[in-house]
C-alpha positions as semicolon CSV with decimal commas, in nm:
position;residue;x (nm);y (nm);z (nm)
1;X;0,820;-1,858;-1,068
2;X;0,847;-1,521;-0,998
3;X;0,919;-1,665;-0,583
4;X;1,162;-1,886;-0,678
5;X;1,523;-1,757;-0,605
6;X;1,768;-1,680;-0,858
7;X;1,980;-1,988;-0,706
8;X;1,698;-2,236;-0,766
9;X;1,691;-2,127;-1,145
10;X;2,068;-2,207;-1,152
11;X;2,072;-2,566;-1,003
12;X;1,788;-2,670;-1,131
13;X;1,979;-2,553;-1,442
14;X;2,281;-2,757;-1,357
15;X;2,022;-3,086;-1,218
16;X;1,836;-3,058;-1,534
17;X;2,122;-3,041;-1,818
18;X;2,197;-3,412;-1,680
19;X;1,828;-3,524;-1,739
20;X;1,517;-3,596;-2,077
21;X;1,249;-3,462;-1,863
22;X;1,096;-3,129;-1,894
23;X;1,012;-2,874;-1,688
24;X;0,714;-2,569;-1,629
25;X;0,749;-2,217;-1,520
26;X;0,450;-2,024;-1,519
27;X;0,598;-1,647;-1,352
28;X;0,444;-1,246;-1,425
29;X;0,779;-1,028;-1,431
30;X;0,479;-0,790;-1,336
31;X;0,537;-0,898;-1,027
32;X;0,903;-0,924;-0,948
33;X;0,955;-0,555;-0,795
34;X;0,623;-0,642;-0,606
35;X;0,832;-0,509;-0,235
36;X;0,984;-0,180;-0,413
37;X;0,872;0,136;-0,423
38;X;0,676;0,332;-0,649
39;X;0,889;0,432;-0,962
40;X;1,199;0,263;-0,755
41;X;1,287;0,125;-1,114
42;X;1,724;0,040;-1,061
43;X;1,651;-0,216;-0,805
44;X;1,380;-0,371;-1,008
45;X;1,563;-0,365;-1,353
46;X;1,899;-0,503;-1,114
47;X;1,623;-0,760;-1,005
48;X;1,458;-0,843;-1,336
49;X;1,839;-0,865;-1,505
50;X;1,947;-1,141;-1,239
51;X;1,693;-1,332;-1,232
52;X;1,635;-1,339;-1,671
53;X;2,010;-1,459;-1,616
54;X;1,916;-1,748;-1,345
55;X;1,625;-1,844;-1,621
56;X;1,853;-1,903;-1,899
57;X;2,102;-2,066;-1,747
58;X;1,837;-2,411;-1,747
59;X;1,896;-2,632;-2,084
60;X;1,648;-2,619;-2,439
61;X;1,458;-2,398;-2,259
62;X;1,137;-2,242;-2,454
63;X;1,018;-1,927;-2,313
64;X;0,616;-1,912;-2,405
65;X;0,435;-1,589;-2,373
66;X;0,045;-1,618;-2,277
67;X;-0,171;-1,353;-2,399
68;X;-0,380;-1,321;-2,080
69;X;-0,348;-1,283;-1,709
70;X;-0,161;-1,570;-1,570
71;X;-0,425;-1,726;-1,366
72;X;-0,607;-1,804;-1,711
73;X;-0,679;-2,131;-1,685
74;X;-0,867;-2,226;-2,028
75;X;-0,576;-2,035;-2,173
76;X;-0,304;-2,270;-2,046
77;X;-0,487;-2,552;-2,030
78;X;-0,518;-2,567;-2,475
79;X;-0,161;-2,475;-2,470
80;X;-0,068;-2,773;-2,284
81;X;-0,327;-2,991;-2,438
82;X;-0,214;-2,900;-2,778
83;X;0,129;-2,959;-2,695
84;X;0,087;-3,280;-2,543
85;X;-0,142;-3,381;-2,856
86;X;0,113;-3,357;-3,055
87;X;0,407;-3,521;-2,922
88;X;0,206;-3,816;-2,692
89;X;0,096;-4,146;-2,892
90;X;-0,270;-4,227;-2,732
91;X;-0,518;-3,949;-2,827
92;X;-0,591;-3,720;-2,502
93;X;-0,914;-3,797;-2,337
94;X;-1,013;-3,500;-2,172
95;X;-1,137;-3,190;-2,221
96;X;-0,979;-2,852;-2,186
97;X;-1,175;-2,675;-1,842
98;X;-1,385;-2,396;-1,930
99;X;-1,308;-2,170;-1,678
100;X;-1,185;-1,837;-1,848
101;X;-1,129;-1,470;-1,715
102;X;-1,495;-1,264;-1,709
103;X;-1,664;-0,959;-1,793
104;X;-1,390;-0,646;-1,756
105;X;-1,699;-0,324;-1,716
106;X;-1,545;-0,014;-1,558
107;X;-1,744;0,243;-1,370
108;X;-1,652;0,607;-1,317
109;X;-1,771;0,838;-1,046
110;X;-1,800;1,211;-1,049
111;X;-1,622;1,225;-0,722
112;X;-1,409;1,027;-0,455
113;X;-1,775;1,026;-0,186
114;X;-1,965;0,857;-0,449
115;X;-1,736;0,574;-0,448
116;X;-1,934;0,390;-0,140
117;X;-2,234;0,468;-0,261
118;X;-2,162;0,280;-0,653
119;X;-1,946;-0,023;-0,492
120;X;-2,248;-0,107;-0,326
121;X;-2,501;-0,048;-0,607
122;X;-2,220;-0,300;-0,784
123;X;-2,218;-0,559;-0,493
124;X;-2,626;-0,574;-0,487
125;X;-2,597;-0,663;-0,880
126;X;-2,324;-0,885;-0,792
127;X;-2,504;-1,062;-0,583
128;X;-2,765;-1,237;-0,827
129;X;-2,497;-1,418;-0,967
130;X;-2,263;-1,452;-0,706
131;X;-2,289;-1,533;-0,286
132;X;-2,100;-1,242;-0,051
133;X;-1,750;-1,467;0,013
134;X;-1,717;-1,485;-0,335
135;X;-1,647;-1,097;-0,451
136;X;-1,401;-0,903;-0,346
137;X;-1,341;-0,533;-0,366
138;X;-1,009;-0,385;-0,463
139;X;-0,868;0,003;-0,280
140;X;-0,592;0,113;-0,394
141;X;-0,436;0,384;-0,161
142;X;-0,457;0,363;0,205
143;X;-0,640;0,132;0,461
144;X;-0,844;0,408;0,566
145;X;-1,058;0,445;0,260
146;X;-1,071;0,043;0,276
147;X;-1,234;0,135;0,615
148;X;-1,486;0,390;0,485
149;X;-1,528;0,112;0,174
150;X;-1,684;-0,149;0,469
151;X;-1,809;0,065;0,708
152;X;-2,040;0,230;0,418
153;X;-2,116;-0,146;0,335
154;X;-2,195;-0,235;0,615
155;X;-2,409;0,039;0,703
156;X;-2,685;-0,074;0,389
157;X;-2,678;-0,411;0,556
158;X;-2,402;-0,574;0,314
159;X;-2,227;-0,798;0,494
160;X;-1,771;-0,682;0,444
161;X;-1,450;-0,744;0,605
162;X;-1,147;-0,680;0,527
163;X;-0,991;-1,000;0,700
164;X;-0,913;-1,245;0,399
165;X;-0,908;-1,549;0,639
166;X;-1,310;-1,456;0,738
167;X;-1,543;-1,684;0,470
168;X;-1,837;-1,482;0,501
169;X;-1,921;-1,178;0,342
170;X;-1,740;-0,946;0,067
171;X;-1,354;-0,916;0,077
172;X;-1,292;-0,548;0,058
173;X;-0,870;-0,535;0,038
174;X;-0,571;-0,361;-0,144
175;X;-0,395;-0,527;-0,445
176;X;-0,049;-0,603;-0,244
177;X;-0,268;-0,789;0,031
178;X;-0,486;-0,968;-0,194
179;X;-0,226;-1,117;-0,417
180;X;-0,191;-1,475;-0,457
181;X;-0,619;-1,479;-0,312
182;X;-0,903;-1,516;-0,551
183;X;-1,317;-1,459;-0,573
184;X;-1,537;-1,499;-0,829
185;X;-1,550;-1,164;-0,875
186;X;-1,365;-0,885;-0,782
């Protein structure tokens, strides 16, 4: 929902005021500032205030904050399973999906020179459970770092690419480019 124009919410609010219907919108307020430069808090605060006013035009709005990333399907499914179970006349004949976030593991290196080797070691370990096209490496920094990592991975016979449309190999990209995409191991 963070991608919708504020006018969309205002129009939606006026339409829903005349109906007895429900609507669910998921959004990530952290992404409202996605196209602002680092430190540009004034424009982000303005966008956030405008967005909050627009969402407030939707009548009978219930705000629920998820404690885990919005892409965590299990938490979302469990919440709605419980909500629907409370209001539907018959028992729901479904199971909650077993999707969940994976374990987060942090690795550090002494300096930047060791990063490509560490990444290649981690990818080799991940390939025990995942095919290369299910793995992504997200690089913070300039595209030169990304290209250096791809070159190193290729030099040690790991198929890697920066092209999100490429279906073979490990994707090496940046947070901005990867936004909206999925891989099983990141």
